[in-house]
Structures are given as structure tokens and as C-alpha cells.
Amino acid sequence: NILILDSEGKRVAVKYYSDEWPTNSAKLAFEKSLFGRTLKSNARTEAEITIFDSNIVIYKFVQDLHFFITGGDDENELLLATVLQGLFDAIALRLRNTIDKREALENLDVIFLCIDEVVDQGYAFTYLSSY
Amino acid sequence: VDYSPFLGIEKGAVLQEARVFNDPQLDPRRCSQVITKLLYLLNQGETFTKVEATEVFFAVTKLFQSRDMGLRRMVYVIIKELSPSADEVIIVTSSLMKDMTSKTDMYRANAIRVLCRITDGTLLTQIERYLKQAIVDKNPVVASAALVSGIHLLQTNPEIVKRWSNEVQEAVQSRAALVQFHALALLHQIRQNDRLAVNKLVSSLTRGSVRSPLAQCLLIRYTSQVIRESTNDTQTGDRPFYDFLEGCLRHKAEMVIFEAARAITELNGVTSRELTPAITVLQLFLSSSKPVLRFAAVRTLNKVAMSHPTAVTNCNIDMESLISDQNRSIATLAITTLPKTGNESSVDRLMKQITNFMSDIADEFKIVVVDAIRSLCLKFPLKHRSLMNFLSNILREEGGFEYKKAIVDSIVILIRDIPEAKESGLLHLCEFIEDCEFTYLSTQILHFLGIEGPKTSDPSKYIRYIYNRVHLENATVRAGAVSTLAKFGAMVDGLKPRIFVLLRRCLFDNDDEVRDRATLYLNTLGGDGAVVETDEGVKEFLFGSLDVPLVNLENSLKNYDPSEKAFDINTVPKDVKTQPLAEKKATSKKPTGLGAPPPGPPSTVDAYEKLLSSIPEFASFGKLFKSSAPVELTEAETEYAVNVVKHIFDGHVVFQYNCSNTIPEQLLENVTVIVDASEAEEFAEVDSKPLRQLPYDSPGQTFVAFEKPEGVSAVGKFSNMLRFIVKEVDPSTGEAEDDGVEDEYQLEDLELVAADYMLKVGVSNFRNAWESMGVDFEHVDEYGLGPRDSLAEAVNAVINLLGMQPCEGTEVVPPNSRSHTCLLSGVYIGNVKVLVRLQFGLDGPKDVAMKLAVRSEDETVSDAIHEIVASG
């Protein structure tokens, strides 16, 4: 799953690739615990990682945006980190390196397109520059 | 100020705005904005009704008229989000098919993705040839689009996708890294049921060059799969493809290195030698500046430590520094790994670090740490003092119920298993209940005090703590305290006067239950306060276990009509109807009863003990020494599945037959096992307990008990025949006929061997134990084992024959060794500690010679061990 939340834990853009969260309320609850779990950590210089409820979560904070990639607990953590970096780089490129909530919302179409490109239905898809 | 361009956005308004899509002169920018708003709404969880969705969809289709690329991209995205139904899809099909053959790569790629998302079988056959062309398209984005779509389509239209094998095969050779990745994934999916094909695929690629790290990761996974499925013969040299995996440890991309290291650690029956390069690499990751690497490494090492703790020992220092890692998940993983891999001298250091760490983590992590501390203490019982102090300290701090319960449970286990820790442990628990907010825990502890307290050297010191609870707590705890006091009074005559005084004060309590209990005990303990012994029968009545299952008692009481006749507890049925077991998530898909072995009651020592002592016929056999693991007496997929557990007592053995009936049309009654012990002369059958009913899919047990000479580890072979009355059952009603037919069913033989009398009990420091055992009852001898398959095989054979616990990892024989020393320890029947030192040597190409040195507390046992080896 790809999740971009703001500094209060509210949704900016999300994409779920699993049926594990069938209703919107389930998704919102997940986002809330995810946000709470990671709030205190400093994921600005390096991507951080944690595990809860059998989900591995890789995350990075930039300005007032929180980026998350989640996967099952048997997934290769480094692979997930690469996907996160790929998404991040794609967005940074399009937004000319100004990444904050305001820019994201003003260019939400760009965000949606990047998410669409980076993962196709749960499969790491494309445009990851080094790969 | 919480700025957002979507402030105040409302679905109705946006749907209105979408009307601009119908304009003859399309404004691409405006339309893009509207689409963005629609996507935003959907993303925030807004739902469109069927009508609304259809309207939006139709409007969006108009946008194909614009040639603006940015807008077309947005159109693709929103079509996927709207998930149109089959009849709606037709409208865009031709537009999309036109895009699929467009000169613009981006159009081709994305049109393919959209089409494949919304397509059905008939449409698919129409566009199939374009897809095949796309797979081998020069433009990698197009090729990837087709391949990834193929992966998804394989779920719904496998026959179609499989026809593309040749194209996909070609794509695997692509110079574009991502294309190779997607092609490999798709090809594997297509071929995954053909083991040979996968094998060939892996073989050719591991020899060739794979450009993309992502593809390399996939290849590693597929290679692991091939290794798993090949019948590997670890005796004769390396595993197939191991060299490939090991080579990947030197890859440029960390992702690949990690995937390979992980794959190696997960190999079936992996050896220390195979593990070493992987662990070396993981060790390096432990000190990386990137949390993701540290986390991945420590998580993998944690898993390895469960089966190969010695292999991970080199990483201990690195892991200790991870305890103070900023990332709490990493720290917790480190904390739970170290107890498995550390040794006695590092315990103190570990405890210091853990103490600092506890305040920072959440309750659920704390529970994990508590479990780790407990296993640490059981592994190093000499350290019980500091570990027990630690547990009691954290018990006093803030924490939730589950957390405190975990700590109390751990303390209880330690008290039970480490005699030296009992007194301090009980005192810690007493101090805890002075300030415990959880009634459940207080009552549990009081109950436990009642059992263990009287057995200590000075029970009186606990009385004050217990009595204080009668003053200060709620009714439930007060009642529990009263019972505990009474128990002390019953078990320790010298305390009776004091207890009576205290119990008399309880007669004035506010609560009914408390007063009732006090009255009961005062009247039954006897002696009216003098120091006399309480009658055994009274003790049994007051504190003995209930002979009947609570569930049945409750039911009988509910059905009892108050009348002249008193309620008779003997009328309560003693058998528990075993419930069909709930399906476990990850295990086989077959429902229980069809080939799954009958599980029987939970198989822990405690559970068996309870079970056997609740059966009156076996209650007099004394303490249960050992229960074997279940041994199958039937083949898989037979009508009746039976396995047996062998329970060893001092002068008896009891065979517990766990039976399962897999035929829905049958009900078996009066199930017994007829045992022929003619090849087990020292045994005499004394009793048996039949199983009254064995319905379909509801496992049950029947028992047969034999007497044997006391203290002798008699062996023998027993042949078994299942005998029962079978009644036909109508599966639709579940009713059985009244009449049945007697029948028999032959089971396999079971053997009682010397190893059954040996308990696997390890020692943490073999040398110390060996020295302190002394040479008084040492028995040393040499044996020629003749030609064997390998040194490792010979070592394993002797370990299994003796049934003892290998210590300090000495069961692992490094390959190509010509000699090996193996250290074993165990407890023999009669509670005799036994230590064994085996020295193996290769005498020529295949012959193995062995020197067996046994030290024990009893000469006859030392001799017996040699007997086992000599005759085995």
C-alpha cells in the first residue's frame, strides 16, 4: 500500500493494493494507528522502518508530509524501501523538489500519476531510475 | 492555517462541474482539474452511486476527443478508478484500441494497462495480437505495460496468457532491466506448476546475466523454490545452486545481497557452514547507518537464532549495541535475539541494558521482552536472582493488564521450574499483591500461594500478606484470601491456631461469600484451633480437584430441580464431549477428519499429568515421568486414524490411543484396543479405559495400562487391534441406528524402547556438570559401529538411540570431519541425571569407532546406557 498523510495524519493520497482493509473506516483506522506509531520517530534523513500487525512499514517524512509504503511481513524490506525511494524521486522530479503539503495538494494530479506509475496493482512497475 | 485547494469541496458541485467534459471546445487544463477533484473525492473515501458513476464515466469518455497528453493521462487514471461495468466498457473500447496502436509510446503503454484492467474474455481475444506485439515492443515502457497486465490477467484468463509464452521468453532476454524483471515474473507465473520448466528457467538464468536487481531478487526466490523441491542429498557435497546464492552475496545492490542472505537462512536443513557467509553479510548490515538495513538484518538473525543459535553468536556484540537503537522495533528484535545466542557471562550486561530500555517501549513490546527474559532464566537458572529481581521491579511499575499478567505468569513458571528461586519468587508476588489493581491477578496469585506456600520452609511469613488482603481489598479478593488462609491451616498443622483466629475475624465480613467460606473452613479444619492434623478426607473435600468437568457440572446444576432428593455430584458425567477443532489459519486446506492426524488433548507435560490423574484407574501410578510424542499407528487417509502416546511411570506404562473416525456414516462405540504383549514379557496388563463413543470428526482417547517391574527400563513390542461396535449413521440427520455390529481394525505395532525412559534435559555448561558429577559411577567403553553412511549419520543414530539432549550444539557434525565429540545429557527414570560424552572417529573409509563415557548418579544407570548402545 502507498500512503501519503499530512502532519496531522489526514489523507493526502492513498492507494491500497490488498483486500485486507475492505471498508473506508477500516482504512482510516489503519492510517490512524500507522500515523500514531510513527509520529515520534525521525524519518527525515534516512527512511525508517517498523512492523506492526504483520505489516512492514517503510516511511519517510518531508516537511509536513509523511510517506508510507507497507507490505506483508514476509516481504523483502529493502525492496520496499526501493519502491518508496522510487516514488519519492518521481514526485520530487515533477514538483521540482518542493515537497510539502501545499505543493502536493496543488498538484494532486501529479501525485496520483506518480502513484499510478510506480506500482501497478501491487507490482513494482516502472520508472525507478536505477532499475 | 490549514490551506487546501479542496477546502469545502462537495461531491454534488464537482459532478456539476464535470459537465464541462461535454463542451465541444475542451479546455484541457480545466478538465484535468475537475478530474483531479473527482479523484480526490474518491481517494478520501467518498462513494459514487451507480448512476453518478455511470454519468461521470460517460462524460469522461468524451475527453478522448482532446489530443492533450496530460489530459489523456488523467483520463486513463480515472477510468481505472471508476471500474466501469462490462456494458459501459464498450464505449471506450474503440478509443482505447486506437490508442493501443498509436505512435505515441505513452498512449500505447497506458491504453494497454487500462484495457487489461477493464477487459473481459471476448475483448481480450480481440486485442491479443496487439498485446503479444507489445510484449516485444522496442519501447520498454510499452513492453512492461503488457507484461504486467499479463501477470494480472493470468488470474482471470490463464489460457490466453499462456499462449504468449514465446514472446515472454524473448522479453526475458531484453536489455531493459525492468522489462526483464516483468518478463521473468510472468514467465514464472505461467510455468509455476511445471517443476521441470521452472528448474530449466532457473538453471539458464543463474548461468546467464540478469541485469536488474529486481529480477535478480526474483531469481533468488525461484532458485530457493527449486532447491526446496529437489531431493537434495546434503551428504554428497553442496546443495544445487548454493554457489549461485552465495555469489549473490557479493552483488552491487543491497536488496539482492539481502534477498540472497535471507534465502540461505531459510534453506531446508541448512548447515552451519552454509550459513556462515550469509550471517557475515547480515552482521555487516547490523552496523549500517540505514535503519532499514539494520532492521532487515536483525529480523532475519532473530529467526536464525531460533534454530541455530551458535551460528549467530558472533553477532552478539553488534546486537548489544542495537539495544539502544533509536528505532524501537530494531531494539526489541535485538533484545529478543540475544537471550537465545548469549551465554551466561553476558547475562548481567544484557540485563543492565534491558532495564534502561524498558521505560521507552510500548506494552506489547514489553511483553515480548518479558518472554525473552523468562526463557533466558530457564536457560541459565543460576542467574535466577538477578532475573527475578528484574521481573519484580517491572511488576511494580506502570503497565496494563496483559503486561502484568505476562510478568506474573513468568514468575510463576520460574518458581515452579527453579527450586532455588521459589522463596524469593513467592515473596515478590506477595509484595505485588499489596498494590495490585487487577482482581484477576490478585486472586490467581493468592491461589498459587495457597499451593506453594505451605510447602516452603517457613510458611508463616506469607500469612501477613495474605491476611492483609482480607482487610483491604474487594470481595472477590477477600474471598480468595480466606481460602488461601484455610489452605495454609489445613496443610501446616502448626499454623492452625493462628489461622483460626484470623478466620474467626472473617466471620464479620460484609460479603456473603467471605463469611460462608470462613464458616466452612472453621467447621471443617478440625480441632477448633488446636494444633491437630486435618483429616485427609477433609483436605480432599476442601482443596482437592473437582473430579468432573466444570461445564458438565454447570449443566447438571441447571437441570437440577430442587426437591427432597439432594443434588448428587456423582450423576454428573465425567466425559467431556470433545469439540471439533477450529481450523488453524496457515495449515493444510483439508478439514479435520480427512487424513489429518487426530490431535487429542493438548500435549504438554502438565496437560497429560492432569488428564491421567483424573482417571481413577491410573491415579495411583504416581508421578508421570515422561510422555512420548504421538506415534502414528495407521497410515495416512485411512478410515480410522490412531496414534499413541506412551506415558511412563515408575512401575507402570499407560498407552493413550488418540482415535479419530473419518467416516461420516459411522458411529463407533465401546472403542478399546486389544494389546498383545507376548513380545514384551515383563509387562502385565492391569487396566484399560474404553472410549464410549467415537462419532465422525470428533477425536477421543482410550487407554491401556501395564504393570512393569519398578525401576527397570523394560522394553518390548506390542501389537494392537482396535475393537469396537459400529453403528450406521444417517449423515443428513445425524441419528444412529439402535443396533450395531462388532468389528475389529488392525493397527501397527508399537515399541517401547530404552530411549522412552530418558528425558531430554539439557545443561547449559556441560563441563561444569561433568566435573561435579564425579567419577564414582563412571563407565567408559569402546565400540565399533561398523561401516556407516557417514560420520554424521552415525552420530545421529546414537543420539536417537539414547534419546538424550545434545548440548552446546554438538549434534552438528561439520562436513568432511574425520572425528567428532558429542555431548549429551538427560534424566533417566528414577530421576537420575545422566551425562554422556561420545567420541567418534572414522576408522578407514567407512568404519566408525566410538568411545562412550557415561557419568551418572547411579551405577546401574551408567551400565544401562552401555547396554542400550551394545544392543542397539
CSV table of C-alpha atoms in Angstrom, one decimal, chain A residues 7-105:
chain,number,residue,atom,x,y,z
A,7,SER,CA,1.4,16.2,9.6
A,8,GLU,CA,-1.9,15.5,11.4
A,9,GLY,CA,-2.4,12.1,10.0
A,10,LYS,CA,-5.0,13.1,7.5
A,11,ARG,CA,-5.0,11.7,4.0
A,12,VAL,CA,-3.4,13.4,1.1
A,13,ALA,CA,-3.3,10.5,-1.3
A,14,VAL,CA,-3.5,6.8,-0.7
A,15,LYS,CA,-3.7,3.6,-2.7
A,16,TYR,CA,-4.4,0.2,-1.2
A,17,TYR,CA,-3.5,-2.9,-3.1
A,18,SER,CA,-5.0,-5.5,-0.8
A,19,ASP,CA,-8.4,-6.6,0.3
A,20,GLU,CA,-7.3,-6.6,3.9
A,21,TRP,CA,-9.0,-3.3,4.5
A,22,PRO,CA,-12.3,-3.6,2.8
A,23,THR,CA,-14.1,-0.6,4.1
A,24,ASN,CA,-13.1,3.0,4.2
A,25,SER,CA,-13.4,3.0,8.0
A,26,ALA,CA,-11.0,0.1,8.2
A,27,LYS,CA,-8.6,2.1,6.1
A,28,LEU,CA,-8.9,5.2,8.2
A,29,ALA,CA,-8.3,3.2,11.4
A,30,PHE,CA,-5.2,1.7,9.8
A,31,GLU,CA,-4.0,5.1,8.8
A,32,LYS,CA,-4.6,6.5,12.3
A,33,SER,CA,-2.6,3.7,14.0
A,34,LEU,CA,0.1,4.0,11.4
A,35,PHE,CA,0.4,7.7,12.0
A,36,GLY,CA,0.4,7.3,15.8
A,37,ARG,CA,3.0,4.6,15.7
A,38,THR,CA,5.5,6.6,13.7
A,39,LEU,CA,4.9,10.1,14.9
A,40,LYS,CA,7.7,10.2,17.4
A,41,SER,CA,10.4,8.9,15.1
A,42,ASN,CA,12.7,11.0,13.0
A,43,ALA,CA,12.4,9.7,9.5
A,44,ARG,CA,13.8,12.7,7.7
A,45,THR,CA,17.4,11.9,6.8
A,46,GLU,CA,17.0,8.1,6.3
A,47,ALA,CA,14.0,6.1,5.7
A,48,GLU,CA,12.7,4.4,8.8
A,49,ILE,CA,11.1,1.1,9.3
A,50,THR,CA,8.8,-0.6,11.7
A,51,ILE,CA,6.5,-3.6,11.9
A,52,PHE,CA,3.0,-3.9,13.4
A,53,ASP,CA,0.1,-6.2,12.8
A,54,SER,CA,2.1,-8.3,10.5
A,55,ASN,CA,2.8,-5.3,8.2
A,56,ILE,CA,6.2,-4.0,7.4
A,57,VAL,CA,6.1,-0.2,7.1
A,58,ILE,CA,8.8,1.9,5.5
A,59,TYR,CA,8.4,5.6,5.9
A,60,LYS,CA,9.9,8.9,5.2
A,61,PHE,CA,8.9,12.4,6.4
A,62,VAL,CA,9.5,15.5,4.3
A,63,GLN,CA,8.3,19.0,5.6
A,64,ASP,CA,4.7,18.3,6.6
A,65,LEU,CA,4.2,15.2,4.5
A,66,HIS,CA,4.5,11.6,5.7
A,67,PHE,CA,5.1,9.0,3.0
A,68,PHE,CA,4.5,5.3,3.8
A,69,ILE,CA,4.9,2.1,1.9
A,70,THR,CA,3.5,-1.1,3.6
A,71,GLY,CA,3.9,-4.7,2.8
A,72,GLY,CA,3.4,-8.1,4.2
A,73,ASP,CA,5.8,-9.4,6.9
A,74,ASP,CA,7.5,-11.8,4.5
A,75,GLU,CA,8.4,-9.1,2.1
A,76,ASN,CA,12.0,-8.0,1.4
A,77,GLU,CA,12.3,-4.8,3.4
A,78,LEU,CA,15.0,-3.4,1.1
A,79,LEU,CA,12.8,-3.9,-1.9
A,80,LEU,CA,10.0,-1.9,-0.3
A,81,ALA,CA,12.5,0.8,0.6
A,82,THR,CA,13.4,1.0,-3.0
A,83,VAL,CA,9.8,1.4,-4.1
A,84,LEU,CA,9.5,4.2,-1.6
A,85,GLN,CA,12.6,5.9,-2.9
A,86,GLY,CA,11.3,5.5,-6.4
A,87,LEU,CA,8.0,7.1,-5.6
A,88,PHE,CA,9.7,9.9,-3.8
A,89,ASP,CA,12.2,10.6,-6.6
A,90,ALA,CA,9.4,10.6,-9.1
A,91,ILE,CA,7.4,13.1,-7.1
A,92,ALA,CA,10.5,15.2,-6.4
A,93,LEU,CA,11.2,15.4,-10.0
A,94,ARG,CA,7.8,16.6,-11.1
A,95,LEU,CA,7.4,19.0,-8.2
A,96,ARG,CA,10.8,20.5,-8.8
A,97,ASN,CA,12.0,19.5,-5.4
A,98,THR,CA,9.4,21.5,-3.4
A,99,ILE,CA,7.7,18.8,-1.5
A,100,ASP,CA,5.2,19.9,1.1
A,101,LYS,CA,1.5,19.6,1.6
A,102,ARG,CA,0.5,22.7,-0.2
A,103,GLU,CA,2.5,21.8,-3.3
A,104,ALA,CA,1.2,18.3,-3.2
A,105,LEU,CA,-2.4,19.4,-3.0
